């Protein structure tokens, strides 16, 4: 069975949000992509205060300046498509009020006919937490736990009752309900995060940093699921941040998913072979505009299917 392929939507500042998101979403669905994805970047701090990933002196990429809101982006894509699933990889959960996030995702799922995939993570930017979080950075794990619990409660039958650290719902009717149970997928690197995933989520959102690393993490996650008695299969969606170039990259130090379409597809095939059921290809940072994004997305898709991915 072929691996499902998804495409990252154009959120970065070189795109015109209201025009390019529906255009790319519609075209991607016509090409054959089965899902459309967003990510979250709330702000870019002064590099003197915080480096990328919290590493002192590491510059932030220019593409992070002016990233469009993920839920607005998905709403635009939902209105322009009919079949493609609408996912986040990832929403930084502690930057959102749990109840409001649950209601927004339920509304989007109802409006789109049951196509939302809720991908959550805890993030790492201290400046984003200072600007927008509902609790301090040190409590990010507890907030993510509550977001998951509130979503399950709000999306479930009425009356909704919930008592948590941030949220109190005292026997209320909450609608609209999702068109179907919304799957929750988590980015999970640490052992603690993996336990949360195995016990409370539907799937895993790894990032393509190298085949051996992903294969080892996937094996460890499956072993943990068996240890903890999980019966349901773990859904997987690999995020690939591709660095596209029209010509082949000939350097011996070529990074995964760097180069022309053939080289990107070669890496896609290798990752699909370890048993990942879906791969999200994000090309938006490596192209000039929406037209090039559509052209490269079509080339990658056609070559991936020809290669059996």
Coordinates of C-alpha atoms in Angstrom, one line a residue:
X1 CA 0.0 0.0 0.0
X2 CA 1.4 3.4 -1.0
X3 CA 2.3 5.9 1.7
X4 CA -0.1 8.8 2.0
X5 CA 1.4 12.1 1.0
X6 CA 0.5 15.5 2.4
X7 CA 1.6 19.0 1.5
X8 CA 2.5 22.0 3.7
X9 CA 0.4 25.0 3.0
X10 CA 1.9 28.4 2.2
X11 CA 2.1 30.3 5.5
X12 CA 5.4 32.2 5.1
X13 CA 5.7 35.8 4.4
X14 CA 6.5 35.5 0.7
X15 CA 2.9 34.4 0.1
X16 CA -0.4 36.3 -0.1
X17 CA -2.5 34.5 2.5
X18 CA -6.0 35.1 1.1
X19 CA -5.0 34.2 -2.5
X20 CA -2.3 31.6 -2.2
X21 CA -3.6 29.4 0.5
X22 CA -6.9 28.5 -1.3
X23 CA -5.0 28.2 -4.7
X24 CA -2.3 25.9 -3.4
X25 CA -4.8 23.8 -1.3
X26 CA -7.1 23.3 -4.3
X27 CA -4.3 22.5 -6.6
X28 CA -2.7 20.1 -4.1
X29 CA -6.0 18.1 -3.8
X30 CA -6.2 18.0 -7.6
X31 CA -2.7 16.7 -7.9
X32 CA -3.5 13.9 -5.4
X33 CA -2.2 15.0 -2.1
X34 CA -4.3 13.5 0.6
X35 CA -3.7 16.0 3.4
X36 CA -2.8 19.7 3.9
X37 CA -0.7 20.9 6.8
X38 CA 0.2 24.0 8.9
X39 CA 2.7 24.8 11.6
X40 CA 2.8 27.4 14.3
X41 CA 5.4 30.2 14.8
X42 CA 4.0 33.0 16.8
X43 CA 6.9 35.5 16.6
X44 CA 10.6 35.8 16.0
X45 CA 12.4 37.4 18.9
X46 CA 15.5 39.6 18.8
X47 CA 18.3 37.1 18.2
X48 CA 20.2 38.8 21.1
X49 CA 17.6 37.5 23.5
X50 CA 17.1 33.9 22.2
X51 CA 18.7 31.9 19.5
X52 CA 16.8 29.3 17.4
X53 CA 15.7 26.3 19.4
X54 CA 17.1 28.1 22.5
X55 CA 20.7 27.7 21.2
X56 CA 22.6 30.8 21.9
X57 CA 23.8 32.6 18.8
X58 CA 21.9 30.4 16.4
X59 CA 20.1 32.7 14.0
X60 CA 16.4 32.3 13.2
X61 CA 15.6 31.6 9.5
X62 CA 14.1 34.5 7.6
X63 CA 11.1 32.4 6.6
X64 CA 9.9 32.4 10.3
X65 CA 9.2 36.2 10.1
X66 CA 5.5 36.6 9.5
X67 CA 4.1 33.1 9.7
X68 CA 0.3 33.1 9.2
X69 CA -1.9 31.9 12.0
X70 CA -2.4 28.1 11.6
X71 CA -6.1 27.9 12.2
X72 CA -6.9 30.8 9.8
X73 CA -4.8 29.0 7.2
X74 CA -6.6 25.7 7.7
X75 CA -10.0 27.5 7.5
X76 CA -9.0 29.0 4.1
X77 CA -7.9 25.6 2.9
X78 CA -11.0 23.9 4.1
X79 CA -13.2 26.3 2.1
X80 CA -11.3 25.6 -1.1
X81 CA -11.2 21.8 -0.9
X82 CA -13.5 18.8 -0.5
X83 CA -11.5 15.7 0.4
X84 CA -8.0 16.5 1.8
X85 CA -7.5 16.1 5.5
X86 CA -6.5 19.3 7.4
X87 CA -3.7 18.9 9.9
X88 CA -1.3 20.7 12.2
X89 CA 2.3 19.8 12.7
X90 CA 2.2 21.3 15.1
X91 CA 0.0 23.6 17.1
X92 CA 1.9 24.8 20.2
X93 CA -0.8 23.8 22.6
X94 CA 0.2 25.9 25.7
X95 CA -0.1 29.1 23.5
X96 CA -3.9 28.5 23.4
X97 CA -6.7 28.6 25.9
X98 CA -7.7 24.9 26.1
X99 CA -11.5 25.4 25.8
X100 CA -11.3 27.9 22.9
X101 CA -8.8 25.7 21.0
X102 CA -11.1 22.7 21.4
X103 CA -14.1 24.6 20.2
X104 CA -12.3 26.1 17.2
X105 CA -11.1 22.7 16.1
X106 CA -14.5 21.2 16.5
X107 CA -16.0 24.0 14.5
X108 CA -13.5 23.5 11.7
X109 CA -14.1 19.7 11.7
X110 CA -17.8 20.2 11.5
X111 CA -17.5 22.8 8.7
X112 CA -15.1 20.6 6.7
X113 CA -17.0 17.4 7.0
X114 CA -14.7 15.6 9.4
X115 CA -11.3 16.3 8.0
X116 CA -9.3 17.8 10.9
X117 CA -6.2 16.2 12.4
X118 CA -5.1 17.9 15.6
X119 CA -1.3 17.8 16.0
X120 CA 0.0 19.2 19.2
X121 CA 3.4 20.0 20.7
X122 CA 4.8 22.0 23.6
X123 CA 7.2 24.2 21.7
X124 CA 10.5 25.6 22.8
X125 CA 10.5 29.3 22.4
X126 CA 10.7 31.2 25.7
X127 CA 9.7 34.4 23.9
X128 CA 6.5 32.9 22.5
X129 CA 5.6 31.7 26.0
X130 CA 6.2 35.1 27.4
X131 CA 3.9 36.7 24.8
X132 CA 1.1 34.2 24.6
X133 CA 1.2 31.2 26.9
X134 CA -1.5 30.4 29.4
X135 CA 1.0 29.1 32.0
X136 CA 4.8 29.4 32.4
X137 CA 7.2 27.4 30.2
X138 CA 8.0 25.1 33.0
X139 CA 4.4 23.9 33.1
X140 CA 4.1 23.2 29.4
X141 CA 3.6 19.4 29.9
X142 CA 0.7 19.9 32.3
X143 CA -0.9 22.4 29.9
X144 CA -0.7 19.9 27.0
X145 CA -2.3 17.2 29.2
X146 CA -5.2 19.6 30.0
X147 CA -5.6 20.6 26.3
X148 CA -6.0 16.9 25.4
X149 CA -8.4 16.3 28.2
X150 CA -10.5 19.4 27.4
X151 CA -10.6 18.5 23.7
X152 CA -11.9 15.0 24.5
X153 CA -14.5 16.4 26.8
X154 CA -15.7 19.3 24.5
X155 CA -15.8 17.0 21.5
X156 CA -17.8 14.3 23.4
X157 CA -21.5 14.1 24.3
X158 CA -23.3 16.8 26.2
X159 CA -23.5 17.8 29.0
X160 CA -19.8 18.5 29.1
X161 CA -18.3 18.5 32.6
X162 CA -14.6 19.2 33.3
X163 CA -12.5 20.4 36.2
X164 CA -8.8 21.2 35.6
X165 CA -6.1 23.6 36.5
X166 CA -7.1 26.1 33.8
X167 CA -10.5 25.0 32.7
X168 CA -13.8 24.6 34.6
X169 CA -16.9 23.5 32.7
X170 CA -19.9 23.0 35.0
X171 CA -22.3 20.8 33.1
X172 CA -22.8 22.6 29.8
X173 CA -23.9 22.1 26.2
X174 CA -21.0 22.8 23.9
X175 CA -21.3 22.8 20.2
X176 CA -20.9 22.4 17.4
X177 CA -19.5 18.8 17.7
X178 CA -16.9 17.4 15.3
X179 CA -18.2 15.5 12.4
X180 CA -16.3 12.5 13.7
X181 CA -13.8 11.9 16.5
X182 CA -10.8 14.2 15.8
X183 CA -7.5 12.3 16.0
X184 CA -4.9 13.8 18.3
X185 CA -1.3 13.4 17.2
X186 CA 1.7 14.5 19.3
X187 CA 5.3 15.5 18.7
X188 CA 7.1 13.3 21.2
X189 CA 10.9 13.1 21.6
X190 CA 11.5 12.5 25.3
X191 CA 10.5 9.3 27.1
X192 CA 7.9 11.2 29.1
X193 CA 6.4 12.7 26.0
X194 CA 6.3 9.2 24.4
X195 CA 4.4 7.8 27.4
X196 CA 1.8 10.6 27.0
X197 CA 1.4 9.7 23.4
X198 CA 1.0 6.0 24.0
X199 CA -1.5 6.5 26.8
X200 CA -3.5 9.5 25.6
X201 CA -3.1 10.2 21.9
X202 CA -3.8 8.7 18.5
X203 CA -0.6 9.2 16.8
X204 CA 3.0 10.5 16.4
X205 CA 4.4 13.5 14.5
X206 CA 8.1 13.0 14.0
X207 CA 10.3 15.4 12.0
X208 CA 12.6 14.0 9.3
X209 CA 16.1 14.7 10.7
X210 CA 17.6 11.4 9.5
X211 CA 16.5 7.9 8.6
X212 CA 18.4 6.1 11.4
X213 CA 17.1 8.4 14.1
X214 CA 13.5 8.2 12.9
X215 CA 13.7 4.4 12.6
X216 CA 15.1 4.1 16.2
X217 CA 12.4 6.4 17.6
X218 CA 9.6 4.5 15.8
X219 CA 10.9 1.2 17.1
X220 CA 11.2 2.5 20.7
X221 CA 7.7 4.0 20.5
X222 CA 6.2 0.7 19.3
X223 CA 8.1 -1.2 22.1
X224 CA 6.7 1.3 24.7
X225 CA 3.2 0.8 23.3
X226 CA 3.5 -3.0 23.8
X227 CA 4.9 -2.5 27.3
X228 CA 2.0 -0.3 28.3
X229 CA -0.6 -2.6 26.8
X230 CA -1.8 -0.3 24.0
X231 CA -4.2 -2.0 21.6
X232 CA -4.8 0.7 19.0
X233 CA -2.3 1.2 16.3
X234 CA -0.3 4.4 16.4
X235 CA -0.9 6.7 13.5
X236 CA 2.2 8.3 12.0
X237 CA 2.8 11.5 10.0
X238 CA 6.4 12.4 9.2
X239 CA 7.1 16.1 8.6
X240 CA 9.7 16.6 5.9
X241 CA 11.1 20.2 5.6
X242 CA 12.5 19.8 2.1
X243 CA 15.3 22.0 0.7
X244 CA 14.5 21.9 -3.0
X245 CA 16.9 22.9 -5.8
X246 CA 16.3 22.5 -9.5
X247 CA 19.7 20.8 -10.0
X248 CA 21.0 17.8 -8.2
X249 CA 22.9 18.4 -4.9
X250 CA 26.3 16.6 -5.4
X251 CA 27.9 17.3 -2.0
X252 CA 28.9 14.4 0.1
X253 CA 27.3 16.1 3.1
X254 CA 23.8 16.3 1.6
X255 CA 21.2 16.5 4.3
X256 CA 18.0 14.4 4.1
X257 CA 15.4 15.8 1.7
X258 CA 17.9 18.2 0.2
X259 CA 18.3 18.5 -3.6
X260 CA 16.2 18.1 -6.7
X261 CA 12.9 16.2 -6.9
X262 CA 14.6 12.9 -7.6
X263 CA 16.7 13.2 -4.5
X264 CA 13.8 14.2 -2.3
X265 CA 11.8 11.3 -3.6
X266 CA 14.7 8.9 -2.9
X267 CA 14.6 10.0 0.7
X268 CA 10.8 9.8 0.9
X269 CA 11.1 6.1 -0.3
X270 CA 13.7 5.3 2.3
X271 CA 11.5 6.7 5.1
X272 CA 8.3 5.1 3.8
X273 CA 10.1 1.7 3.9
X274 CA 10.3 1.8 7.7
X275 CA 6.5 1.7 8.0
X276 CA 5.4 5.3 8.3
X277 CA 1.9 5.6 6.9
X278 CA 2.0 9.2 5.9
X279 CA 4.6 11.8 5.0
X280 CA 4.0 15.6 5.0
X281 CA 6.3 17.4 2.5
X282 CA 6.8 21.0 3.3
X283 CA 8.3 22.9 0.3
X284 CA 7.2 26.4 1.0
X285 CA 10.5 27.7 2.4
X286 CA 12.5 26.5 -0.6
X287 CA 10.5 28.2 -3.5
X288 CA 9.9 31.7 -4.6
X289 CA 6.1 31.9 -4.9
X290 CA 2.9 29.9 -5.0
X291 CA 3.3 29.0 -8.7
X292 CA 6.7 27.4 -8.0
X293 CA 5.3 25.7 -5.0
X294 CA 2.5 24.1 -7.1
X295 CA 4.9 23.1 -9.8
X296 CA 7.5 21.5 -7.5
X297 CA 4.7 19.8 -5.4
X298 CA 3.3 18.3 -8.6
X299 CA 6.8 17.0 -9.7
X300 CA 7.5 15.5 -6.3
X301 CA 4.1 13.8 -6.2
X302 CA 4.4 12.3 -9.6
X303 CA 7.9 11.0 -9.1
X304 CA 7.0 9.7 -5.7
X305 CA 4.1 7.7 -7.0
X306 CA 6.2 6.4 -10.0
X307 CA 8.8 5.2 -7.4
X308 CA 6.1 3.4 -5.4
X309 CA 6.1 5.7 -2.4

